[in-house]
Short mmCIF file of C-alpha atoms in Angstrom, two decimals:
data_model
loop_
_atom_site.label_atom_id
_atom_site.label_comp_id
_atom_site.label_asym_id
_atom_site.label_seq_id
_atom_site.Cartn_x
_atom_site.Cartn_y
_atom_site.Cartn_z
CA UNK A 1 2.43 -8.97 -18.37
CA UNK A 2 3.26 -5.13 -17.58
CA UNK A 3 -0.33 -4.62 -16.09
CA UNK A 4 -1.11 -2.40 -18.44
CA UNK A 5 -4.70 -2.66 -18.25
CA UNK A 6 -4.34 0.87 -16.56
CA UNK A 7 -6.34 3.85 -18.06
CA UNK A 8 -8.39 1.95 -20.71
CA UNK A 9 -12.09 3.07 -20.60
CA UNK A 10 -14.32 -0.02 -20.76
CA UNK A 11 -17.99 -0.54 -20.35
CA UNK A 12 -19.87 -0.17 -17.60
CA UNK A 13 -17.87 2.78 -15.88
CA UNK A 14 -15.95 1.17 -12.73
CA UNK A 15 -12.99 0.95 -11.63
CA UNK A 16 -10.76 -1.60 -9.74
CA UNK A 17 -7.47 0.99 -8.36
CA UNK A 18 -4.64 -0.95 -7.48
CA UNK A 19 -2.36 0.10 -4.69
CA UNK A 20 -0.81 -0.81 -1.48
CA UNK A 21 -3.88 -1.48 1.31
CA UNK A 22 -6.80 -3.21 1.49
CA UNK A 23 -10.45 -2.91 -0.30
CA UNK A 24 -12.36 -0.10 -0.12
CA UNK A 25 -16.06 1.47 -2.09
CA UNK A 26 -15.96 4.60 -3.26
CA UNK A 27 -18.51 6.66 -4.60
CA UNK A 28 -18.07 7.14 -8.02
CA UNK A 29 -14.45 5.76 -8.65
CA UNK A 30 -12.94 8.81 -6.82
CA UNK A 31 -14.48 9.88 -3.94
CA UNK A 32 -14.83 7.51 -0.53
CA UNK A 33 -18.27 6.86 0.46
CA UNK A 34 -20.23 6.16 3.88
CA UNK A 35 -19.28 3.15 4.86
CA UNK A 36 -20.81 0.36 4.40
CA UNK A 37 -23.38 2.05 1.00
CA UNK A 38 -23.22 0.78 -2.32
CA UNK A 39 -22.21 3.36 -4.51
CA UNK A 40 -24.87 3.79 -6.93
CA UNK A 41 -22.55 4.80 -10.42
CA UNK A 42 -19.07 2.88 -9.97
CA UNK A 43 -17.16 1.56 -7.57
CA UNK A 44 -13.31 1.99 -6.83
CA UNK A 45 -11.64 -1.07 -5.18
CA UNK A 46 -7.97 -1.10 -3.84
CA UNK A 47 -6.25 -4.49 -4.03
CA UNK A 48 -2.45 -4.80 -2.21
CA UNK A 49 0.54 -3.83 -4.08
CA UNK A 50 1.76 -2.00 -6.86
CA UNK A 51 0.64 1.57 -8.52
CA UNK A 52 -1.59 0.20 -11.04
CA UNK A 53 -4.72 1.61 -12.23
CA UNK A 54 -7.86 -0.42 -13.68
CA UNK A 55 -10.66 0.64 -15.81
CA UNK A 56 -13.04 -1.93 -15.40
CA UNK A 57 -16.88 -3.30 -15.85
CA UNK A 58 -17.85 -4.18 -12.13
CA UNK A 59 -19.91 -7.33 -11.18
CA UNK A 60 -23.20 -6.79 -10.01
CA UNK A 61 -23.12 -3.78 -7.31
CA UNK A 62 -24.42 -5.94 -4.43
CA UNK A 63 -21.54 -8.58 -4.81
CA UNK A 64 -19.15 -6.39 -4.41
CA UNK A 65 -18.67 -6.53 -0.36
CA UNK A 66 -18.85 -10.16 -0.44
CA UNK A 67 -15.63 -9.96 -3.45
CA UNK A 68 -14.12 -7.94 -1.15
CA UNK A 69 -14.12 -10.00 1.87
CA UNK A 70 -13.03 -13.31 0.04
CA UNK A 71 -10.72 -11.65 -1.26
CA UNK A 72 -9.17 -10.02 1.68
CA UNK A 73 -9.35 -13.16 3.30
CA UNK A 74 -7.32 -15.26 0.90
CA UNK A 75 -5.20 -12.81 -0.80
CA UNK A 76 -1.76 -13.82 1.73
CA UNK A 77 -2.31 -17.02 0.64
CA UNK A 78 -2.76 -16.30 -3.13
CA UNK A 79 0.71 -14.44 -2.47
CA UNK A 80 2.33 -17.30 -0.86
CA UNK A 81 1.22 -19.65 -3.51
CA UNK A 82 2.71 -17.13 -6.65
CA UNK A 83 5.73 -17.31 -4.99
CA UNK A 84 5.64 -20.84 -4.47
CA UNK A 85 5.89 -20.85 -8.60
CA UNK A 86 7.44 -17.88 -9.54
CA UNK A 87 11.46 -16.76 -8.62
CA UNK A 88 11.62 -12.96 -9.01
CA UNK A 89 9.53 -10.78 -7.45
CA UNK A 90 8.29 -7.97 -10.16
CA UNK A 91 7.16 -11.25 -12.06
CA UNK A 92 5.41 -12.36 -8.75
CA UNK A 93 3.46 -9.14 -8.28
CA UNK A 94 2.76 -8.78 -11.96
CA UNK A 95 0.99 -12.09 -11.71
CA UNK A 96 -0.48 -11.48 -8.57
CA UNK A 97 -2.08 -7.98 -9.82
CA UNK A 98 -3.67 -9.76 -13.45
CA UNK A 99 -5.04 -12.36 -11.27
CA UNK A 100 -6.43 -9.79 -8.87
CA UNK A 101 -8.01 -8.25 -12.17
CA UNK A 102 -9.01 -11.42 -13.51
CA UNK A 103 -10.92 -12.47 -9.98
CA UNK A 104 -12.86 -8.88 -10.18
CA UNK A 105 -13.98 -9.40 -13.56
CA UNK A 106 -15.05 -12.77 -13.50
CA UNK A 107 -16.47 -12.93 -10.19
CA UNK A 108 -20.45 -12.63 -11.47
CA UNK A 109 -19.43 -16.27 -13.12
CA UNK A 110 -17.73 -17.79 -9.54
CA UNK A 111 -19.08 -20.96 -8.55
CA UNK A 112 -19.78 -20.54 -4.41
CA UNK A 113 -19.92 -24.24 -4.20
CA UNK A 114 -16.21 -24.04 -4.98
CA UNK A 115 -13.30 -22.65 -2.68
CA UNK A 116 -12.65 -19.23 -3.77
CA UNK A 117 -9.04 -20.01 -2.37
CA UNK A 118 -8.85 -22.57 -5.02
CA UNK A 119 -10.40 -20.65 -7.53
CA UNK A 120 -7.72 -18.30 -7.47
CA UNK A 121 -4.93 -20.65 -7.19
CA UNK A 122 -6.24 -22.66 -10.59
CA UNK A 123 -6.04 -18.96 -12.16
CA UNK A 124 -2.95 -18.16 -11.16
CA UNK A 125 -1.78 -21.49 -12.23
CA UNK A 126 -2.47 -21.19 -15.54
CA UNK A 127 -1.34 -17.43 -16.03
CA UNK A 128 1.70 -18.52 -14.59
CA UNK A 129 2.08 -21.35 -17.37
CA UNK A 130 0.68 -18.81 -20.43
CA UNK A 131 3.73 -16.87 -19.21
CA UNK A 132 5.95 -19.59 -19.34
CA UNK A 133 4.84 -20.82 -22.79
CA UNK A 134 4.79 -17.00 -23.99
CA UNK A 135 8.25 -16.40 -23.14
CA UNK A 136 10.67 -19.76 -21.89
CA UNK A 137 12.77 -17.30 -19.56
CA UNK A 138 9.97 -16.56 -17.60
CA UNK A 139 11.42 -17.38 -13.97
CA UNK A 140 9.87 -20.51 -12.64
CA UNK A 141 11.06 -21.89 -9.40
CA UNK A 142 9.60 -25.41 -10.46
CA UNK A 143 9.11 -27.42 -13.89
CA UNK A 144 5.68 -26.97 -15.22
CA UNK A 145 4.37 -30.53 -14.66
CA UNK A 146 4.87 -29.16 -11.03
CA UNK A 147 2.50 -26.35 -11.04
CA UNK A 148 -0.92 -28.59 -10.14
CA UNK A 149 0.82 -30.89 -7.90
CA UNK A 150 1.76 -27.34 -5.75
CA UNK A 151 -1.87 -26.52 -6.29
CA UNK A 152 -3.50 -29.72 -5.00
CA UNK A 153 -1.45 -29.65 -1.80
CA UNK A 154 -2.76 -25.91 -1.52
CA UNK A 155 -5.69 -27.67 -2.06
CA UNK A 156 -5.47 -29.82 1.16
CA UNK A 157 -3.43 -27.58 3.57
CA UNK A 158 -7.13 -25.30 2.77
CA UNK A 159 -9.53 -28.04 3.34
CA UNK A 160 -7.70 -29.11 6.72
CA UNK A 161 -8.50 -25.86 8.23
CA UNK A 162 -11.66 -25.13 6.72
CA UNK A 163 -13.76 -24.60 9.79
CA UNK A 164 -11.21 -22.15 11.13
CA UNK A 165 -10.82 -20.24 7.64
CA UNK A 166 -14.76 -20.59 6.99
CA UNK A 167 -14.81 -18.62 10.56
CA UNK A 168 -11.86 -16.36 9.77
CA UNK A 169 -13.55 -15.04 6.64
CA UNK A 170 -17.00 -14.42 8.50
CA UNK A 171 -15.83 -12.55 11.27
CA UNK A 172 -13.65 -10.11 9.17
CA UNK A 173 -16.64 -9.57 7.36
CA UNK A 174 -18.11 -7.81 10.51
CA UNK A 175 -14.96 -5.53 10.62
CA UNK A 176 -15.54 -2.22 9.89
CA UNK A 177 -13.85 -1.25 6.59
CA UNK A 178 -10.98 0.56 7.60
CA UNK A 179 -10.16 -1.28 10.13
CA UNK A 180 -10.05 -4.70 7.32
CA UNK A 181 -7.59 -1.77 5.43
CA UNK A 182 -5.55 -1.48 8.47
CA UNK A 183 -5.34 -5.23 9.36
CA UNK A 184 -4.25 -5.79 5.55
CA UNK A 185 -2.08 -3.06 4.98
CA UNK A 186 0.02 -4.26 8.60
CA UNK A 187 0.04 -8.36 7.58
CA UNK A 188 -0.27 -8.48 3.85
CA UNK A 189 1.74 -5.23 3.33
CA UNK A 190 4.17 -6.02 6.45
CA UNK A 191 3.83 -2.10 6.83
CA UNK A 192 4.95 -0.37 10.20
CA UNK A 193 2.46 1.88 12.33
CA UNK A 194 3.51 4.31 11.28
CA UNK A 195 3.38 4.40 7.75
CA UNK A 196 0.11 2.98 8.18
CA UNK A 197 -0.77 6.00 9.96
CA UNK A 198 0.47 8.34 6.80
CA UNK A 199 -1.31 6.08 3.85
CA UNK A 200 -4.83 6.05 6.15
CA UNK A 201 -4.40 9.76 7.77
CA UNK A 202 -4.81 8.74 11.16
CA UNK A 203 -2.57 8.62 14.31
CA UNK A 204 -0.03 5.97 14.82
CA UNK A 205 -1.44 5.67 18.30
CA UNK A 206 -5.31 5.00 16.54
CA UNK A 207 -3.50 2.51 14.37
CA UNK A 208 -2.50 0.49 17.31
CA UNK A 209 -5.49 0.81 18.83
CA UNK A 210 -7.37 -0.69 15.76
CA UNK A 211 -4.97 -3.48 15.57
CA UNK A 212 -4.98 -4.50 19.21
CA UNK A 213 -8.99 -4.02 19.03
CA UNK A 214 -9.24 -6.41 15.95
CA UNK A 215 -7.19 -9.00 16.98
CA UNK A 216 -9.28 -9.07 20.12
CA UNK A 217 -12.50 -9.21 18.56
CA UNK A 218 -11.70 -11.86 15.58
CA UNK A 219 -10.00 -14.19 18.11
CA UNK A 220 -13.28 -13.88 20.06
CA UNK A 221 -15.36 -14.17 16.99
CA UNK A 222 -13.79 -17.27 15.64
CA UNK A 223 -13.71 -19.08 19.10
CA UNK A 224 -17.55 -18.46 19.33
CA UNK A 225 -17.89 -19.94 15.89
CA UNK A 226 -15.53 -22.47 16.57
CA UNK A 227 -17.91 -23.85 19.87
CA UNK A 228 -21.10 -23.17 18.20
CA UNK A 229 -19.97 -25.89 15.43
CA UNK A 230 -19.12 -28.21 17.45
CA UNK A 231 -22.07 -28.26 19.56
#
């Protein structure tokens, strides 16, 4: 798996841009839109980690900001559960980024009954196990017969905190854009102000400031949703 889906034209005209951050639309695969518009040609999205470019069909334009906030919202964990399986770390992120593909592709044909959390997980599951039955060196931390019973307690560490994630992922969806970029780019990237400040082009001072105003606001939001639920 080199992730060398990079630069192949396919139909439809989007693209899915991989690189270190979090999601973002732009107009026509190149340029960045207004936020918050659905471009009308293609879209560019920008998944966490890695240099890799996608040529890709899109799903349906007006899925694509609810993709992107599920996936925001459950990518750390997709992470932690990859390396749960897999022992060195370019074979983690190579996994991690063909999932990430696989997700965007596929997401017209995602069930919303199910978890997309576990969705995820049962794809990266079995790309981990094509792997290891395409090439026995692949570096698995566990036997294979292992791989589901990892994914089941995944399965049950998500449904115990549903309420709370079910909030999480609704009030990030009110986050401005950028400000989901920052908040992934400083927890899922683990990157410092200040290179945060370089990749977005603002001021390591404004990056603070959107951190320290997020955090505010989500741990309001999900405290409101919390008390409304249980009322």
């Amino acid at each position: 798996m080199d992730g060398d889906h990079g630069g192949r034209e396919r139909s439809g005209g989007g693209r899915l841009h991989c690189c270190d951050g979090g999601g973002r639309l732009n107009q026509g695969g190149s340029r960045r839109g207004k936020e918050g518009k659905i471009p009308q040609m293609a879209v560019s999205f920008r998944v966490c980690g890695g240099n890799i470019r996608w040529r890709v069909p899109y799903p349906t334009m007006s899925e694509t900001p609810e993709f992107l906030q599920l996936f925001l919202t459950h990518q750390s964990d997709l992470r932690a559960f990859i390396g749960a399986l897999v022992r060195d770390s370019q074979a983690r992120e190579d996994i991690f980024q063909n999932v990430s593909l696989t997700l965007w592709e596929n997401f017209e044909r995602y069930d919303r009954e199910r978890s997309f959390g576990a969705w995820a997980r049962g794809i990266a599951a079995k790309k981990v196990m094509h792997e290891h039955r395409r090439n026995a060196r692949f570096p698995l931390l566990l036997p294979p017969e292992a791989i589901q019973a990892v994914a089941d307690a995944y399965d049950r560490t998500e449904r115990a905190a549903g309420p709370r994630q079910a909030a999480l992922s609704e009030c990030l969806g009110r986050l401005p854009v950028k400000t989901r970029e920052i908040l992934a780019l400083r927890y899922d990237g683990e990157l410092s102000g200040e290179t945060i400040a370089l990749r977005t082009g603002s001021t390591v001072a404004a990056v603070h400031q959107t951190l320290s105003r997020a955090r505010a606001a989500l741990s309001d939001c999900i405290r409101l949703r919390l008390n409304a639920a249980e009322k």
